[in-house]
C-alpha atoms as a printed R data frame, in Angstrom:
    type eleno elety resid chain resno      x       y      z
1   ATOM     1    CA   MET     A     1 31.832   0.277 47.844
2   ATOM     2    CA   ALA     A     2 30.810  -3.180 47.093
3   ATOM     3    CA   GLU     A     3 33.939  -4.629 48.890
4   ATOM     4    CA   ALA     A     4 33.438  -2.371 51.953
5   ATOM     5    CA   VAL     A     5 29.698  -3.498 52.058
6   ATOM     6    CA   ASP     A     6 31.252  -7.545 51.863
7   ATOM     7    CA   GLY     A     7 33.555  -6.847 54.344
8   ATOM     8    CA   CYS     A     8 31.113  -5.504 56.877
9   ATOM     9    CA   VAL     A     9 29.244  -8.634 56.135
10  ATOM    10    CA   ARG     A    10 31.848 -11.056 56.495
11  ATOM    11    CA   HIS     A    11 33.048  -9.055 59.735
12  ATOM    12    CA   GLY     A    12 29.673  -8.989 61.160
13  ATOM    13    CA   LEU     A    13 29.621  -5.351 61.235
14  ATOM    14    CA   GLU     A    14 25.966  -4.217 61.330
15  ATOM    15    CA   ALA     A    15 26.383  -0.347 59.955
16  ATOM    16    CA   ILE     A    16 28.819   1.476 57.509
17  ATOM    17    CA   GLY     A    17 29.566   5.139 57.158
18  ATOM    18    CA   LEU     A    18 29.762   6.266 53.854
19  ATOM    19    CA   TRP     A    19 31.248   8.799 51.741
20  ATOM    20    CA   ARG     A    20 29.832  10.768 49.049
21  ATOM    21    CA   GLN     A    21 32.402  10.387 46.418
22  ATOM    22    CA   ASP     A    22 32.479   6.531 47.079
23  ATOM    23    CA   VAL     A    23 28.687   6.800 46.775
24  ATOM    24    CA   ALA     A    24 28.946   8.527 43.346
25  ATOM    25    CA   ALA     A    25 31.447   6.273 42.146
26  ATOM    26    CA   GLN     A    26 29.041   3.157 42.411
27  ATOM    27    CA   GLY     A    27 26.178   5.424 41.779
28  ATOM    28    CA   LEU     A    28 23.361   6.203 44.342
29  ATOM    29    CA   GLY     A    29 20.883   3.688 43.127
30  ATOM    30    CA   GLU     A    30 23.278   0.825 43.410
31  ATOM    31    CA   THR     A    31 24.712   2.020 46.778
32  ATOM    32    CA   ILE     A    32 21.426   1.693 48.357
33  ATOM    33    CA   GLU     A    33 20.901  -1.666 46.804
34  ATOM    34    CA   LEU     A    34 24.249  -3.036 47.935
35  ATOM    35    CA   VAL     A    35 23.521  -1.814 51.627
36  ATOM    36    CA   ARG     A    36 20.225  -3.088 51.811
37  ATOM    37    CA   ASN     A    37 20.722  -6.609 50.208
38  ATOM    38    CA   ALA     A    38 23.744  -6.583 52.908
39  ATOM    39    CA   GLY     A    39 21.175  -5.715 55.671
40  ATOM    40    CA   LEU     A    40 23.639  -3.007 56.864
41  ATOM    41    CA   ARG     A    41 22.490   0.354 58.333
42  ATOM    42    CA   VAL     A    42 23.880   3.733 57.238
43  ATOM    43    CA   SER     A    43 25.412   5.376 60.081
44  ATOM    44    CA   SER     A    44 26.302   8.301 58.376
45  ATOM    45    CA   LEU     A    45 26.690  10.284 55.116
46  ATOM    46    CA   CYS     A    46 30.061  12.076 54.916
47  ATOM    47    CA   ARG     A    47 29.963  14.845 54.132
48  ATOM    48    CA   GLY     A    48 28.189  18.133 53.702
49  ATOM    49    CA   GLY     A    49 29.261  21.495 54.415
50  ATOM    50    CA   PHE     A    50 31.990  23.838 53.322
51  ATOM    51    CA   LEU     A    51 29.382  26.142 54.034
52  ATOM    52    CA   THR     A    52 32.062  29.201 53.308
53  ATOM    53    CA   ALA     A    53 32.805  28.396 49.785
54  ATOM    54    CA   PRO     A    54 30.711  29.814 46.830
55  ATOM    55    CA   GLY     A    55 28.164  27.373 45.762
56  ATOM    56    CA   PHE     A    56 27.538  25.601 49.076
57  ATOM    57    CA   GLU     A    57 23.542  25.877 48.629
58  ATOM    58    CA   GLU     A    58 23.051  23.621 45.672
59  ATOM    59    CA   ASP     A    59 26.056  21.110 46.605
60  ATOM    60    CA   ASN     A    60 24.365  20.793 50.064
61  ATOM    61    CA   ARG     A    61 20.930  20.076 49.069
62  ATOM    62    CA   ARG     A    62 22.094  17.584 46.816
63  ATOM    63    CA   ALA     A    63 24.156  16.021 50.019
64  ATOM    64    CA   ILE     A    64 20.544  16.086 52.171
65  ATOM    65    CA   ASP     A    65 19.055  14.555 48.959
66  ATOM    66    CA   GLU     A    66 21.246  11.619 49.182
67  ATOM    67    CA   ALA     A    67 21.263  11.200 52.746
68  ATOM    68    CA   ALA     A    68 17.391  10.871 52.706
69  ATOM    69    CA   ALA     A    69 17.641   8.336 49.826
70  ATOM    70    CA   LEU     A    70 20.279   6.256 52.097
71  ATOM    71    CA   GLU     A    71 18.325   6.631 54.994
72  ATOM    72    CA   ALA     A    72 21.398   7.837 56.833
73  ATOM    73    CA   ALA     A    73 21.034   8.107 60.407
74  ATOM    74    CA   CYS     A    74 22.823  11.681 59.670
75  ATOM    75    CA   LEU     A    75 24.705  13.818 57.322
76  ATOM    76    CA   VAL     A    76 27.977  14.734 58.556
77  ATOM    77    CA   MET     A    77 28.562  18.419 58.316
78  ATOM    78    CA   VAL     A    78 32.503  19.702 57.966
79  ATOM    79    CA   VAL     A    79 31.709  23.132 57.817
80  ATOM    80    CA   GLY     A    80 34.703  24.925 55.944
81  ATOM    81    CA   GLY     A    81 37.400  27.261 56.706
82  ATOM    82    CA   LEU     A    82 38.187  30.905 55.736
83  ATOM    83    CA   PRO     A    83 36.776  31.753 52.610
84  ATOM    84    CA   GLY     A    84 39.121  31.160 49.523
85  ATOM    85    CA   VAL     A    85 41.215  28.633 51.817
86  ATOM    86    CA   VAL     A    86 41.269  25.718 49.625
87  ATOM    87    CA   PRO     A    87 42.879  22.590 51.485
88  ATOM    88    CA   GLY     A    88 46.125  21.231 50.085
89  ATOM    89    CA   GLU     A    89 46.557  24.545 47.983
90  ATOM    90    CA   PRO     A    90 48.868  27.558 47.996
91  ATOM    91    CA   LEU     A    91 47.065  30.574 49.619
92  ATOM    92    CA   GLY     A    92 45.780  33.005 46.780
93  ATOM    93    CA   THR     A    93 42.893  35.748 47.577
94  ATOM    94    CA   ILE     A    94 41.602  34.606 50.618
95  ATOM    95    CA   SER     A    95 39.827  36.357 53.470
96  ATOM    96    CA   ARG     A    96 41.259  36.318 57.108
97  ATOM    97    CA   ASP     A    97 38.165  37.308 59.155
98  ATOM    98    CA   LEU     A    98 37.401  34.667 61.347
99  ATOM    99    CA   THR     A    99 34.283  35.977 62.611
100 ATOM   100    CA   ALA     A   100 32.897  36.769 59.530
101 ATOM   101    CA   ALA     A   101 33.410  33.241 58.297
102 ATOM   102    CA   ARG     A   102 31.640  31.719 61.549
103 ATOM   103    CA   ASN     A   103 28.469  34.328 60.603
104 ATOM   104    CA   HIS     A   104 28.466  33.017 57.407
105 ATOM   105    CA   VAL     A   105 28.437  29.313 58.576
106 ATOM   106    CA   GLU     A   106 25.326  30.355 61.139
107 ATOM   107    CA   ASP     A   107 23.556  32.188 58.236
108 ATOM   108    CA   ALA     A   108 24.056  29.260 55.759
109 ATOM   109    CA   LEU     A   109 22.125  26.963 58.324
110 ATOM   110    CA   THR     A   110 19.508  29.088 57.960
111 ATOM   111    CA   LEU     A   111 19.076  27.891 54.514
112 ATOM   112    CA   LEU     A   112 19.820  24.491 55.116
113 ATOM   113    CA   ALA     A   113 18.151  23.227 58.460
114 ATOM   114    CA   PRO     A   114 14.387  23.815 56.830
115 ATOM   115    CA   TYR     A   115 15.510  21.570 53.839
116 ATOM   116    CA   ALA     A   116 16.996  18.781 55.684
117 ATOM   117    CA   ALA     A   117 13.845  19.080 58.263
118 ATOM   118    CA   GLU     A   118 11.309  18.602 55.278
119 ATOM   119    CA   ARG     A   119 13.412  15.141 54.050
120 ATOM   120    CA   GLY     A   120 13.655  13.792 57.509
121 ATOM   121    CA   VAL     A   121 17.720  14.472 57.497
122 ATOM   122    CA   ARG     A   122 19.461  15.333 60.644
123 ATOM   123    CA   LEU     A   123 22.352  17.581 59.850
124 ATOM   124    CA   ALA     A   124 25.619  16.561 62.455
125 ATOM   125    CA   LEU     A   125 27.955  19.552 62.805
126 ATOM   126    CA   GLU     A   126 31.357  18.384 63.279
127 ATOM   127    CA   PRO     A   127 34.073  20.452 65.297
128 ATOM   128    CA   LEU     A   128 37.606  19.827 63.793
129 ATOM   129    CA   HIS     A   129 40.604  20.166 65.842
130 ATOM   130    CA   PRO     A   130 41.723  24.003 65.642
131 ATOM   131    CA   MET     A   131 44.763  22.781 63.438
132 ATOM   132    CA   TYR     A   132 41.824  22.379 60.626
133 ATOM   133    CA   CYS     A   133 40.311  26.088 61.257
134 ATOM   134    CA   ALA     A   134 41.769  27.780 58.513
135 ATOM   135    CA   ASP     A   135 40.615  25.286 55.550
136 ATOM   136    CA   ARG     A   136 38.347  23.017 56.550
137 ATOM   137    CA   ALA     A   137 36.041  23.898 59.947
138 ATOM   138    CA   VAL     A   138 35.843  26.954 61.621
139 ATOM   139    CA   LEU     A   139 34.123  25.530 64.021
140 ATOM   140    CA   SER     A   140 36.821  23.858 66.658
141 ATOM   141    CA   THR     A   141 35.002  22.635 69.797
142 ATOM   142    CA   LEU     A   142 32.016  20.898 70.782
143 ATOM   143    CA   GLY     A   143 30.628  23.949 72.473
144 ATOM   144    CA   GLN     A   144 30.779  26.247 69.145
145 ATOM   145    CA   ALA     A   145 28.746  23.154 67.657
146 ATOM   146    CA   LEU     A   146 26.415  23.265 70.146
147 ATOM   147    CA   ASP     A   147 25.635  27.064 70.273
148 ATOM   148    CA   LEU     A   148 25.169  26.873 66.485
149 ATOM   149    CA   ALA     A   149 22.887  24.083 66.943
150 ATOM   150    CA   ALA     A   150 20.841  25.476 69.182
151 ATOM   151    CA   PRO     A   151 18.204  27.359 67.315
152 ATOM   152    CA   TYR     A   152 16.922  24.444 65.634
153 ATOM   153    CA   ALA     A   153 15.293  20.963 66.819
154 ATOM   154    CA   PRO     A   154 17.630  18.208 67.924
155 ATOM   155    CA   GLU     A   155 16.157  16.019 65.078
156 ATOM   156    CA   THR     A   156 17.334  18.563 62.395
157 ATOM   157    CA   VAL     A   157 20.591  19.826 63.590
158 ATOM   158    CA   GLY     A   158 22.917  17.726 66.009
159 ATOM   159    CA   VAL     A   159 26.808  17.545 66.515
160 ATOM   160    CA   VAL     A   160 29.539  14.790 66.328
161 ATOM   161    CA   VAL     A   161 31.658  13.802 68.831
162 ATOM   162    CA   ASP     A   162 34.989  12.779 67.137
163 ATOM   163    CA   THR     A   163 37.737  11.619 69.533
164 ATOM   164    CA   PHE     A   164 40.345  13.075 67.044
165 ATOM   165    CA   HIS     A   165 39.099  16.255 67.028
166 ATOM   166    CA   VAL     A   166 37.658  16.743 70.751
167 ATOM   167    CA   TRP     A   167 40.015  15.025 73.067
168 ATOM   168    CA   TRP     A   168 42.462  18.061 74.078
169 ATOM   169    CA   ASP     A   169 39.294  20.228 74.723
170 ATOM   170    CA   PRO     A   170 39.687  21.268 78.618
171 ATOM   171    CA   GLN     A   171 35.649  21.540 78.446
172 ATOM   172    CA   VAL     A   172 34.893  18.808 76.668
173 ATOM   173    CA   PHE     A   173 33.603  16.736 79.296
174 ATOM   174    CA   GLY     A   174 30.721  19.353 80.047
175 ATOM   175    CA   GLN     A   175 30.286  20.001 76.450
176 ATOM   176    CA   ILE     A   176 29.325  16.153 76.172
177 ATOM   177    CA   GLU     A   177 27.041  16.321 78.877
178 ATOM   178    CA   ARG     A   178 25.270  19.431 77.791
179 ATOM   179    CA   ALA     A   179 25.071  17.682 74.297
180 ATOM   180    CA   GLY     A   180 23.337  14.668 75.801
181 ATOM   181    CA   ALA     A   181 21.085  16.774 77.705
182 ATOM   182    CA   GLU     A   182 19.939  18.797 74.801
183 ATOM   183    CA   GLY     A   183 19.634  15.516 72.818
184 ATOM   184    CA   ARG     A   184 22.132  16.827 70.098
185 ATOM   185    CA   ILE     A   185 24.901  13.724 69.743
186 ATOM   186    CA   ALA     A   186 23.997  12.417 66.329
187 ATOM   187    CA   SER     A   187 27.430  10.574 65.851
188 ATOM   188    CA   TYR     A   188 30.343   9.203 68.135
189 ATOM   189    CA   GLN     A   189 33.251   8.499 66.021
190 ATOM   190    CA   VAL     A   190 36.761   6.870 67.303
191 ATOM   191    CA   CYS     A   191 40.151   6.655 66.577
192 ATOM   192    CA   ASP     A   192 43.558   7.823 67.947
193 ATOM   193    CA   PHE     A   193 45.769  10.853 67.786
194 ATOM   194    CA   LEU     A   194 48.905  10.315 66.812
195 ATOM   195    CA   SER     A   195 52.295  11.825 68.013
196 ATOM   196    CA   PRO     A   196 54.381  12.948 66.152
197 ATOM   197    CA   LEU     A   197 51.761  13.609 63.304
198 ATOM   198    CA   PRO     A   198 52.679  13.013 60.024
199 ATOM   199    CA   ALA     A   199 53.566  15.903 57.585
200 ATOM   200    CA   ASP     A   200 50.266  15.701 56.237
201 ATOM   201    CA   VAL     A   201 48.111  16.322 59.270
202 ATOM   202    CA   LEU     A   202 45.159  15.034 57.987
203 ATOM   203    CA   LEU     A   203 46.288  11.647 58.113
204 ATOM   204    CA   GLY     A   204 47.336  11.766 61.526
205 ATOM   205    CA   ARG     A   205 44.507   9.270 63.012
206 ATOM   206    CA   GLY     A   206 45.508   6.215 64.157
207 ATOM   207    CA   MET     A   207 44.231   2.886 65.200
208 ATOM   208    CA   MET     A   208 42.719   3.079 68.746
209 ATOM   209    CA   GLY     A   209 45.665   2.715 71.108
210 ATOM   210    CA   ASP     A   210 48.207   3.478 68.806
211 ATOM   211    CA   GLY     A   211 48.377   7.379 69.976
212 ATOM   212    CA   VAL     A   212 47.317   9.754 73.016
213 ATOM   213    CA   ILE     A   213 43.599   9.546 73.590
214 ATOM   214    CA   ASP     A   214 42.056   8.178 76.808
215 ATOM   215    CA   PHE     A   215 38.997   6.535 75.242
216 ATOM   216    CA   GLY     A   216 37.385   4.772 78.332
217 ATOM   217    CA   LYS     A   217 36.871   8.643 79.842
218 ATOM   218    CA   LEU     A   218 35.502   9.745 76.492
219 ATOM   219    CA   THR     A   219 33.157   6.808 76.103
220 ATOM   220    CA   ASP     A   220 31.933   6.839 79.372
221 ATOM   221    CA   ALA     A   221 30.950  10.498 79.018
222 ATOM   222    CA   VAL     A   222 29.019  10.035 75.732
223 ATOM   223    CA   ALA     A   223 27.174   6.503 77.248
224 ATOM   224    CA   ALA     A   224 26.436   8.753 80.236
225 ATOM   225    CA   ALA     A   225 24.967  11.481 77.881
226 ATOM   226    CA   GLY     A   226 22.581   9.183 76.605
227 ATOM   227    CA   TYR     A   227 24.114   8.356 73.256
228 ATOM   228    CA   THR     A   228 22.821   4.924 71.980
229 ATOM   229    CA   GLY     A   229 23.311   5.151 67.968
230 ATOM   230    CA   ASP     A   230 26.278   3.621 66.265
231 ATOM   231    CA   ILE     A   231 30.061   4.418 66.988
232 ATOM   232    CA   GLU     A   232 32.075   4.745 63.967
233 ATOM   233    CA   VAL     A   233 35.462   3.831 63.602
234 ATOM   234    CA   GLU     A   234 36.993   6.417 61.130
235 ATOM   235    CA   ILE     A   235 40.872   6.612 60.488
236 ATOM   236    CA   PHE     A   236 42.809   8.630 57.839
237 ATOM   237    CA   ASN     A   237 46.177   6.969 57.689
238 ATOM   238    CA   ALA     A   238 48.194   5.973 54.532
239 ATOM   239    CA   ASP     A   239 49.477   3.000 56.154
240 ATOM   240    CA   VAL     A   240 46.020   1.564 57.054
241 ATOM   241    CA   TRP     A   241 44.880   2.060 53.620
242 ATOM   242    CA   ALA     A   242 47.628   0.126 52.231
243 ATOM   243    CA   ALA     A   243 47.385  -2.598 54.689
244 ATOM   244    CA   ASP     A   244 45.219  -5.731 54.138
245 ATOM   245    CA   PRO     A   245 41.592  -4.950 54.587
246 ATOM   246    CA   ASP     A   246 40.574  -7.907 56.471
247 ATOM   247    CA   GLU     A   247 43.389  -7.571 58.625
248 ATOM   248    CA   VAL     A   248 42.407  -3.745 59.108
249 ATOM   249    CA   VAL     A   249 39.232  -4.672 60.218
250 ATOM   250    CA   THR     A   250 40.164  -7.679 62.717
251 ATOM   251    CA   THR     A   251 42.863  -5.470 64.227
252 ATOM   252    CA   MET     A   252 39.886  -2.451 64.540
253 ATOM   253    CA   LYS     A   253 37.431  -4.724 66.019
254 ATOM   254    CA   ALA     A   254 40.029  -6.095 68.700
255 ATOM   255    CA   ARG     A   255 41.035  -2.603 69.697
256 ATOM   256    CA   TYR     A   256 37.339  -1.641 69.801
257 ATOM   257    CA   GLY     A   257 36.438  -4.720 72.015
258 ATOM   258    CA   THR     A   258 39.199  -3.682 74.663
259 ATOM   259    CA   LEU     A   259 39.559   0.111 74.461
260 ATOM   260    CA   ILE     A   260 35.681   1.425 73.550
261 ATOM   261    CA   GLU     A   261 33.217  -1.551 74.156
262 ATOM   262    CA   GLY     A   262 35.348  -2.639 77.439
263 ATOM   263    CA   ALA     A   263 35.233   1.161 78.518
């Protein structure tokens, strides 16, 4: 955590997206002190969710409390896959009822949204690419996420527009416009979709410009929808993780300037 915060400061970044396991490893109080002393915003805390798993409510209440303490702009919610399906593990006893799983997510929000509202935390529903539907997110489109958010105030439940997850959707531009009209865009995340994907598709994200996504059109749509918050670069990639951090950030800034900021 200390290295990440220091790297942001040295490279002139103004905000940092935090992951709960890293916050826990550093300690919540120490993380708050590091971030505030560095003058950084917390663009998001990732993640809450997995609402289809047993015991979801207790863990998500903790996540909401952490987001409030960090003054995070939102708590990203990866809602979970089919009950019993665990990422990376062989199938055991599972439910194949996708409709029931989505209904369970809807019901879970009725418990968590009021708690988040009381603490001034915005839940950000993140639709994931359909290849993650079984194990990580039964929300696959921005339209589904917006429908789920609709009963709640936009400042309590919003959505994440992540280029990796939505670029393929033929309805994405209309749904981005809808999200803007409803004031629902809580976060815009960018990275590229590699082809071919690696064996572990979770690590199939690339540096912007290394894959197939047209960032100009998506970024223009998000801007036209009125989003003015932080834009996060979120890359899960073994080669990127193994590279020198300063080189990674330098490359990221150059690609961002050309493909995102210059859109």
